[in-house]
Amino acid sequence: MIKAQLEEVRFQISEAAKKVGRDPKEITLIAVSKTYPSSAIEEAILEGCLDFGENHVQELCQKIEEISEPVNWHLIGHLQTNKVKYIVGKTQLIHSLDRLKLAEEIERQSEKKNIITKVLLEVNVANEASKHGFKLEEVMNAVEQISQMKHIKVEGLMTVAPFVENPEDNRTIFRKLYGLSVDIQNQKFDNISTSILSMGMSNDYKIAIEEGATMIRVGTAIFGNRDYSKA
């Protein structure tokens, strides 16, 4: 099942990219493996998956121990400050830097380990009360402050768009994040890149690609429906 579904997702990525004149190789597929067993991850690895996203620090650390193959781990869920010390140095990228207090803790823990932690700023573009992230109007100030931190490297932006019946409804969300990334790049902040746009999930990743996503986070379209009773 995973092999066939991965092939379909990759085909759809290619079609969406070609539709707007992009190279499909510009887009990194992150297989969102939260709640799925390590055996599912291993099956995806056999099919060429190299990037996996987890929401919870404990589950991520457990899977890092269980999976021996060299893969890139992404923390894509909300990160509590008291969990930072367990995750720093273990991820390719933290997608969910959503507040300055968290940035300060990542800086502190990264300095202790003498490493630079790569992050994305999470932006709550739709301004949903149930979602984390900087508001659009807060991002420039946050970028300015985080750019002074020596052990954090901002690589781009991330957003979690609303769940909608019609994926087209999220096009404006993705377009706003892309526009924000251009605005930040034009400011030429030190230590800040906007080369990564992490946006789009199983239901709307094709629209996200058309609007400039460089990373998409896809779980159920690869692994099937989640069984949260086993989470």
mmCIF file of C-alpha atoms in Angstrom:
data_model
loop_
_atom_site.group_PDB
_atom_site.id
_atom_site.type_symbol
_atom_site.label_atom_id
_atom_site.label_comp_id
_atom_site.label_asym_id
_atom_site.label_seq_id
_atom_site.Cartn_x
_atom_site.Cartn_y
_atom_site.Cartn_z
ATOM 1 C CA MET A 1 0.000 0.000 0.000
ATOM 2 C CA ILE A 2 2.718 2.473 0.962
ATOM 3 C CA LYS A 3 4.614 1.842 -2.279
ATOM 4 C CA ALA A 4 1.572 2.543 -4.453
ATOM 5 C CA GLN A 5 0.498 5.586 -2.474
ATOM 6 C CA LEU A 6 4.005 7.045 -2.520
ATOM 7 C CA GLU A 7 4.124 6.608 -6.277
ATOM 8 C CA GLU A 8 0.819 8.457 -6.589
ATOM 9 C CA VAL A 9 1.955 11.330 -4.355
ATOM 10 C CA ARG A 10 5.199 11.676 -6.308
ATOM 11 C CA PHE A 11 3.255 11.701 -9.569
ATOM 12 C CA GLN A 12 0.963 14.426 -8.250
ATOM 13 C CA ILE A 13 3.969 16.466 -7.046
ATOM 14 C CA SER A 14 5.474 16.247 -10.516
ATOM 15 C CA GLU A 15 2.222 17.228 -12.226
ATOM 16 C CA ALA A 16 1.636 20.197 -9.902
ATOM 17 C CA ALA A 17 5.191 21.443 -10.380
ATOM 18 C CA LYS A 18 5.089 21.121 -14.156
ATOM 19 C CA LYS A 19 1.759 22.974 -14.265
ATOM 20 C CA VAL A 20 3.500 26.148 -13.058
ATOM 21 C CA GLY A 21 6.853 25.575 -14.745
ATOM 22 C CA ARG A 22 8.720 24.338 -11.687
ATOM 23 C CA ASP A 23 11.223 21.508 -11.395
ATOM 24 C CA PRO A 24 9.740 18.729 -9.194
ATOM 25 C CA LYS A 25 13.229 18.260 -7.734
ATOM 26 C CA GLU A 26 12.803 21.614 -5.966
ATOM 27 C CA ILE A 27 10.175 20.055 -3.715
ATOM 28 C CA THR A 28 11.032 17.907 -0.698
ATOM 29 C CA LEU A 29 8.415 15.391 0.348
ATOM 30 C CA ILE A 30 8.258 14.989 4.109
ATOM 31 C CA ALA A 31 6.462 11.795 5.052
ATOM 32 C CA VAL A 32 4.572 12.651 8.229
ATOM 33 C CA SER A 33 5.012 9.512 10.294
ATOM 34 C CA LYS A 34 3.367 10.583 13.572
ATOM 35 C CA THR A 35 1.360 7.724 15.170
ATOM 36 C CA TYR A 36 2.518 5.247 12.516
ATOM 37 C CA PRO A 37 4.787 2.363 13.569
ATOM 38 C CA SER A 38 8.466 2.249 12.739
ATOM 39 C CA SER A 39 7.739 -0.619 10.347
ATOM 40 C CA ALA A 40 5.787 1.827 8.158
ATOM 41 C CA ILE A 41 8.745 4.207 8.169
ATOM 42 C CA GLU A 42 11.091 1.380 7.195
ATOM 43 C CA GLU A 43 8.784 0.468 4.315
ATOM 44 C CA ALA A 44 8.813 4.083 3.115
ATOM 45 C CA ILE A 45 12.611 4.162 3.373
ATOM 46 C CA LEU A 46 12.785 1.146 1.067
ATOM 47 C CA GLU A 47 10.801 3.217 -1.450
ATOM 48 C CA GLY A 48 13.295 6.061 -1.291
ATOM 49 C CA CYS A 49 11.836 8.327 1.405
ATOM 50 C CA LEU A 50 14.568 10.238 3.225
ATOM 51 C CA ASP A 51 12.605 12.850 5.186
ATOM 52 C CA PHE A 52 10.168 12.117 8.011
ATOM 53 C CA GLY A 53 8.104 14.483 10.131
ATOM 54 C CA GLU A 54 6.993 13.966 13.711
ATOM 55 C CA ASN A 55 4.791 16.117 15.941
ATOM 56 C CA HIS A 56 5.899 15.048 19.409
ATOM 57 C CA VAL A 57 9.382 15.071 20.891
ATOM 58 C CA GLN A 58 8.972 11.798 22.793
ATOM 59 C CA GLU A 59 7.741 9.902 19.756
ATOM 60 C CA LEU A 60 10.462 11.392 17.578
ATOM 61 C CA CYS A 61 13.227 10.437 20.002
ATOM 62 C CA GLN A 62 11.833 6.913 20.240
ATOM 63 C CA LYS A 63 11.771 6.495 16.467
ATOM 64 C CA ILE A 64 15.275 7.885 16.108
ATOM 65 C CA GLU A 65 16.377 5.029 18.381
ATOM 66 C CA GLU A 66 14.367 2.445 16.435
ATOM 67 C CA ILE A 67 15.337 3.459 12.887
ATOM 68 C CA SER A 68 18.952 2.656 12.050
ATOM 69 C CA GLU A 69 18.933 3.976 8.474
ATOM 70 C CA PRO A 70 20.284 7.508 7.959
ATOM 71 C CA VAL A 71 17.247 9.723 7.362
ATOM 72 C CA ASN A 72 16.359 13.367 7.957
ATOM 73 C CA TRP A 73 14.072 13.973 10.917
ATOM 74 C CA HIS A 74 11.808 17.016 11.003
ATOM 75 C CA LEU A 75 9.939 18.242 14.064
ATOM 76 C CA ILE A 76 6.742 19.718 12.657
ATOM 77 C CA GLY A 77 4.527 19.934 15.736
ATOM 78 C CA HIS A 78 4.251 22.450 18.555
ATOM 79 C CA LEU A 79 7.407 22.475 20.675
ATOM 80 C CA GLN A 80 7.297 23.202 24.398
ATOM 81 C CA THR A 81 10.296 25.058 25.793
ATOM 82 C CA ASN A 82 10.933 22.351 28.398
ATOM 83 C CA LYS A 83 11.334 19.754 25.612
ATOM 84 C CA VAL A 84 13.911 21.684 23.588
ATOM 85 C CA LYS A 85 16.883 20.128 25.385
ATOM 86 C CA TYR A 86 15.792 16.648 24.245
ATOM 87 C CA ILE A 87 15.523 17.511 20.573
ATOM 88 C CA VAL A 88 18.315 19.965 19.795
ATOM 89 C CA GLY A 89 20.937 18.273 17.662
ATOM 90 C CA LYS A 90 18.649 15.444 16.556
ATOM 91 C CA THR A 91 16.665 17.121 13.791
ATOM 92 C CA GLN A 92 17.404 18.241 10.280
ATOM 93 C CA LEU A 93 14.919 21.049 10.785
ATOM 94 C CA ILE A 94 12.480 22.360 13.397
ATOM 95 C CA HIS A 95 9.477 23.656 11.443
ATOM 96 C CA SER A 96 7.566 25.105 14.373
ATOM 97 C CA LEU A 97 9.466 28.015 15.887
ATOM 98 C CA ASP A 98 6.350 29.961 16.813
ATOM 99 C CA ARG A 99 7.385 32.435 19.536
ATOM 100 C CA LEU A 100 10.421 34.375 20.710
ATOM 101 C CA LYS A 101 10.588 32.573 24.053
ATOM 102 C CA LEU A 102 11.060 29.304 22.176
ATOM 103 C CA ALA A 103 13.766 30.863 20.003
ATOM 104 C CA GLU A 104 15.642 31.951 23.124
ATOM 105 C CA GLU A 105 15.514 28.420 24.548
ATOM 106 C CA ILE A 106 16.659 26.837 21.274
ATOM 107 C CA GLU A 107 19.523 29.347 21.227
ATOM 108 C CA ARG A 108 20.432 28.493 24.831
ATOM 109 C CA GLN A 109 20.397 24.730 24.342
ATOM 110 C CA SER A 110 22.204 24.941 20.996
ATOM 111 C CA GLU A 111 24.948 27.070 22.529
ATOM 112 C CA LYS A 112 25.401 24.445 25.250
ATOM 113 C CA LYS A 113 26.008 21.814 22.573
ATOM 114 C CA ASN A 114 28.032 24.194 20.390
ATOM 115 C CA ILE A 115 25.786 23.574 17.380
ATOM 116 C CA ILE A 116 23.628 25.622 15.045
ATOM 117 C CA THR A 117 19.994 24.541 14.912
ATOM 118 C CA LYS A 118 18.116 25.034 11.663
ATOM 119 C CA VAL A 119 14.550 26.257 12.024
ATOM 120 C CA LEU A 120 11.536 27.575 10.182
ATOM 121 C CA LEU A 121 9.320 30.303 11.564
ATOM 122 C CA GLU A 122 5.748 29.094 11.905
ATOM 123 C CA VAL A 123 3.284 31.714 10.711
ATOM 124 C CA ASN A 124 -0.414 31.574 11.543
ATOM 125 C CA VAL A 125 -1.431 33.117 8.227
ATOM 126 C CA ALA A 126 -5.139 32.390 8.669
ATOM 127 C CA ASN A 127 -5.039 33.782 12.224
ATOM 128 C CA GLU A 128 -6.840 30.724 13.589
ATOM 129 C CA ALA A 129 -7.273 30.749 17.361
ATOM 130 C CA SER A 130 -6.632 26.989 17.497
ATOM 131 C CA LYS A 131 -3.280 27.207 15.711
ATOM 132 C CA HIS A 132 0.179 28.242 16.881
ATOM 133 C CA GLY A 133 2.490 30.614 15.050
ATOM 134 C CA PHE A 134 3.453 34.239 14.643
ATOM 135 C CA LYS A 135 0.803 36.525 13.227
ATOM 136 C CA LEU A 136 1.711 38.032 9.871
ATOM 137 C CA GLU A 137 2.304 41.435 11.429
ATOM 138 C CA GLU A 138 4.624 39.963 14.084
ATOM 139 C CA VAL A 139 7.014 38.176 11.755
ATOM 140 C CA MET A 140 9.351 41.019 10.766
ATOM 141 C CA ASN A 141 10.049 41.932 14.388
ATOM 142 C CA ALA A 142 10.658 38.270 15.229
ATOM 143 C CA VAL A 143 13.028 37.869 12.286
ATOM 144 C CA GLU A 144 14.971 40.934 13.355
ATOM 145 C CA GLN A 145 15.457 39.591 16.885
ATOM 146 C CA ILE A 146 16.205 36.000 15.903
ATOM 147 C CA SER A 147 18.735 37.147 13.328
ATOM 148 C CA GLN A 148 20.939 38.234 16.250
ATOM 149 C CA MET A 149 21.042 34.711 17.718
ATOM 150 C CA LYS A 150 24.278 32.939 16.842
ATOM 151 C CA HIS A 151 23.138 29.325 17.268
ATOM 152 C CA ILE A 152 19.916 29.466 15.272
ATOM 153 C CA LYS A 153 19.719 29.548 11.490
ATOM 154 C CA VAL A 154 16.359 30.503 10.027
ATOM 155 C CA GLU A 155 15.942 28.650 6.736
ATOM 156 C CA GLY A 156 12.428 29.804 5.853
ATOM 157 C CA LEU A 157 8.776 29.787 6.839
ATOM 158 C CA MET A 158 6.076 27.242 7.639
ATOM 159 C CA THR A 159 2.319 27.429 7.918
ATOM 160 C CA VAL A 160 -0.490 25.033 8.765
ATOM 161 C CA ALA A 161 -3.408 26.030 6.564
ATOM 162 C CA PRO A 162 -7.016 25.453 7.646
ATOM 163 C CA PHE A 163 -8.587 22.105 6.844
ATOM 164 C CA VAL A 164 -10.980 22.846 4.011
ATOM 165 C CA GLU A 165 -13.263 20.806 1.772
ATOM 166 C CA ASN A 166 -12.001 22.602 -1.327
ATOM 167 C CA PRO A 167 -8.176 22.885 -1.437
ATOM 168 C CA GLU A 168 -8.512 25.972 -3.629
ATOM 169 C CA ASP A 169 -9.732 27.818 -0.522
ATOM 170 C CA ASN A 170 -6.173 27.696 0.852
ATOM 171 C CA ARG A 171 -4.516 29.200 -2.207
ATOM 172 C CA THR A 172 -4.586 32.721 -0.709
ATOM 173 C CA ILE A 173 -2.997 31.374 2.502
ATOM 174 C CA PHE A 174 -0.059 29.905 0.602
ATOM 175 C CA ARG A 175 0.235 32.981 -1.583
ATOM 176 C CA LYS A 176 0.482 35.238 1.481
ATOM 177 C CA LEU A 177 3.261 33.093 2.985
ATOM 178 C CA TYR A 178 5.184 33.237 -0.278
ATOM 179 C CA GLY A 179 4.770 37.011 -0.391
ATOM 180 C CA LEU A 180 5.999 37.304 3.186
ATOM 181 C CA SER A 181 9.084 35.251 2.332
ATOM 182 C CA VAL A 182 9.895 37.652 -0.509
ATOM 183 C CA ASP A 183 9.458 40.658 1.794
ATOM 184 C CA ILE A 184 11.823 39.147 4.365
ATOM 185 C CA GLN A 185 14.416 38.298 1.730
ATOM 186 C CA ASN A 186 14.312 41.866 0.443
ATOM 187 C CA GLN A 187 15.255 43.116 3.911
ATOM 188 C CA LYS A 188 18.560 41.204 3.676
ATOM 189 C CA PHE A 189 18.719 40.251 7.350
ATOM 190 C CA ASP A 190 21.926 38.566 8.484
ATOM 191 C CA ASN A 191 21.543 34.860 9.301
ATOM 192 C CA ILE A 192 18.076 34.673 7.717
ATOM 193 C CA SER A 193 17.131 32.702 4.609
ATOM 194 C CA THR A 194 13.702 32.199 3.119
ATOM 195 C CA SER A 195 14.723 29.430 0.741
ATOM 196 C CA ILE A 196 12.317 26.966 2.392
ATOM 197 C CA LEU A 197 8.543 27.263 2.350
ATOM 198 C CA SER A 198 6.981 24.370 4.269
ATOM 199 C CA MET A 199 3.299 24.392 3.383
ATOM 200 C CA GLY A 200 0.700 21.978 2.121
ATOM 201 C CA MET A 201 -0.487 18.641 3.506
ATOM 202 C CA SER A 202 -2.322 15.596 2.169
ATOM 203 C CA ASN A 203 -5.452 17.484 1.150
ATOM 204 C CA ASP A 204 -3.912 20.620 -0.379
ATOM 205 C CA TYR A 205 -0.257 20.010 -1.244
ATOM 206 C CA LYS A 206 -0.843 20.393 -4.981
ATOM 207 C CA ILE A 207 -2.138 23.936 -4.487
ATOM 208 C CA ALA A 208 0.785 24.676 -2.163
ATOM 209 C CA ILE A 209 3.256 23.551 -4.812
ATOM 210 C CA GLU A 210 1.609 25.807 -7.377
ATOM 211 C CA GLU A 211 2.093 28.695 -4.930
ATOM 212 C CA GLY A 212 5.766 28.041 -4.212
ATOM 213 C CA ALA A 213 6.073 25.343 -1.542
ATOM 214 C CA THR A 214 9.528 23.768 -1.349
ATOM 215 C CA MET A 215 8.532 21.280 1.361
ATOM 216 C CA ILE A 216 5.198 19.518 1.699
ATOM 217 C CA ARG A 217 4.128 17.485 4.725
ATOM 218 C CA VAL A 218 2.132 14.413 3.712
ATOM 219 C CA GLY A 219 0.978 11.659 6.059
ATOM 220 C CA THR A 220 -2.346 9.971 5.361
ATOM 221 C CA ALA A 221 -1.927 10.101 1.573
ATOM 222 C CA ILE A 222 1.189 7.932 2.055
ATOM 223 C CA PHE A 223 0.501 5.808 5.136
ATOM 224 C CA GLY A 224 -3.314 5.677 5.222
ATOM 225 C CA ASN A 225 -5.676 6.770 7.966
ATOM 226 C CA ARG A 226 -4.233 7.103 11.432
ATOM 227 C CA ASP A 227 -5.294 4.978 14.385
ATOM 228 C CA TYR A 228 -5.025 7.470 17.243
ATOM 229 C CA SER A 229 -5.972 4.793 19.785
ATOM 230 C CA LYS A 230 -2.440 3.421 19.366
ATOM 231 C CA ALA A 231 -0.721 6.804 19.519
#
